[in-house]
Coordinates of C-alpha atoms in Angstrom, one line a residue:
Q406 CA 110.9 88.4 78.2
V407 CA 108.3 87.1 80.6
Q408 CA 105.3 88.8 81.3
L409 CA 103.8 88.2 85.3
V410 CA 100.5 89.0 86.6
E411 CA 99.4 88.8 89.8
S412 CA 95.5 87.7 91.4
G413 CA 94.0 86.4 94.7
G414 CA 95.2 89.2 97.2
G415 CA 92.3 90.5 99.6
L416 CA 90.8 91.0 103.0
V417 CA 91.2 88.5 105.6
Q418 CA 90.9 88.0 109.1
A419 CA 94.3 87.1 111.6
G420 CA 94.8 83.7 111.2
G421 CA 93.2 82.8 108.1
S422 CA 94.6 82.2 104.6
L423 CA 94.7 83.5 101.1
R424 CA 96.4 81.4 97.9
L425 CA 98.3 83.6 95.5
S426 CA 98.6 83.2 92.0
C427 CA 101.2 84.6 89.0
A428 CA 100.5 84.1 85.4
A429 CA 103.4 84.0 83.1
S430 CA 103.4 84.5 79.7
G431 CA 106.2 84.6 76.8
R432 CA 109.2 83.2 77.0
A433 CA 109.2 79.1 78.4
F434 CA 108.1 79.8 82.1
S435 CA 110.2 76.4 83.4
N436 CA 113.6 78.2 82.2
Y437 CA 113.0 80.8 85.0
A438 CA 113.8 81.0 88.7
M439 CA 110.6 82.5 90.4
G440 CA 109.9 84.3 93.8
W441 CA 107.7 86.3 95.9
F442 CA 108.5 89.8 97.1
R443 CA 106.3 92.5 99.4
Q444 CA 106.3 95.7 100.1
A445 CA 104.5 97.0 102.9
P446 CA 103.3 100.8 102.9
G447 CA 106.5 103.5 104.1
K448 CA 109.0 99.7 103.8
E449 CA 111.5 98.7 101.5
R450 CA 110.6 95.8 99.5
E451 CA 111.7 92.5 100.8
F452 CA 111.8 88.9 100.1
V453 CA 109.1 86.6 101.1
A454 CA 110.4 83.0 99.3
R455 CA 111.6 81.8 95.9
I456 CA 111.8 78.5 93.9
S457 CA 114.2 77.6 91.6
R458 CA 113.9 75.6 88.1
N459 CA 113.8 72.3 89.6
S460 CA 111.4 73.4 92.2
N461 CA 113.8 73.8 95.1
T462 CA 112.7 76.2 97.8
Y463 CA 113.5 79.2 100.3
Y464 CA 111.8 81.3 102.2
A465 CA 112.5 84.5 104.9
D466 CA 112.3 83.5 108.4
S467 CA 109.5 85.8 108.8
V468 CA 107.3 83.2 106.6
K469 CA 108.7 79.8 107.1
G470 CA 106.3 77.4 108.1
R471 CA 103.4 79.4 107.5
F472 CA 103.8 80.2 103.9
T473 CA 104.1 77.8 100.6
I474 CA 105.6 78.7 97.1
S475 CA 105.1 76.5 94.4
R476 CA 104.9 76.3 90.5
D477 CA 103.2 74.6 87.9
N478 CA 105.2 74.4 84.8
A479 CA 102.4 72.9 82.5
K480 CA 100.4 75.9 83.9
N481 CA 103.2 78.6 83.3
A482 CA 101.9 79.4 86.9
L483 CA 103.3 80.3 90.5
Y484 CA 101.6 80.0 93.5
L485 CA 101.8 81.3 97.3
Q486 CA 99.5 79.6 99.8
M487 CA 99.6 81.6 103.0
N488 CA 98.4 80.5 106.1
S489 CA 98.0 81.4 109.8
L490 CA 98.3 85.4 108.1
K491 CA 99.3 87.9 110.9
P492 CA 98.5 91.9 110.5
E493 CA 102.3 92.7 109.6
D494 CA 102.2 90.3 106.7
T495 CA 99.9 93.2 105.2
A496 CA 101.3 94.4 101.8
V497 CA 101.6 94.4 98.2
Y498 CA 103.1 91.5 97.2
Y499 CA 104.6 90.8 93.5
C500 CA 106.0 88.0 92.0
A501 CA 109.6 87.9 90.2
A502 CA 111.0 86.1 87.5
D503 CA 114.8 85.9 86.5
S504 CA 117.0 83.6 84.8
V505 CA 119.0 82.6 87.2
V506 CA 118.1 83.3 91.2
V507 CA 115.1 85.9 92.1
S508 CA 116.5 88.9 94.2
I509 CA 115.3 92.7 94.5
R510 CA 117.2 92.8 91.5
S511 CA 115.6 90.8 89.3
P512 CA 114.8 92.3 85.5
Y513 CA 110.5 91.0 85.6
W514 CA 108.0 91.5 88.0
G515 CA 104.3 91.6 88.0
Q516 CA 101.9 94.9 88.9
G517 CA 101.4 93.6 92.4
T518 CA 98.6 92.2 94.5
Q519 CA 97.6 93.9 98.0
V520 CA 97.1 91.4 100.9
T521 CA 95.7 93.0 104.2
V522 CA 95.2 91.3 107.2
S523 CA 93.0 92.6 110.0
S524 CA 93.3 91.8 113.5

C-alpha cells in the first residue's frame, strides 16, 4: 500500500501560479504510476494529468500547456506546477496512485487540497 498527502493549495488570482505536492509513504514510490485529479463543487471528479513509472506524461486538454506534472522518486514526491490559472481551475485537487495506470478507479488517494482561483 501507499499513503498520499497533498499540499500546496491556496487562493490565487487568475493568471497566477501554484505548485501542488503529493508526499507518498509506504511501498516503493517508483513502482507506482501517479496522477492528479480534481473535483469542483457539484461536479464529478475529473482527470488532470498523469505520469507513468518511467515518467511519461499525459494531460487533460483543459490544462495542456499550462500545467506540468513531475515526480521525484528519490523524495517519494509528486508535483503539479500550475501556471496561468483560471477561475475554472477552482477545485479540490487529489493525487492518486496505481500499479499500472491511474484512473478514477485507482485504489490509492490523498485527502485533497483546495485550489481557489479568483477572477
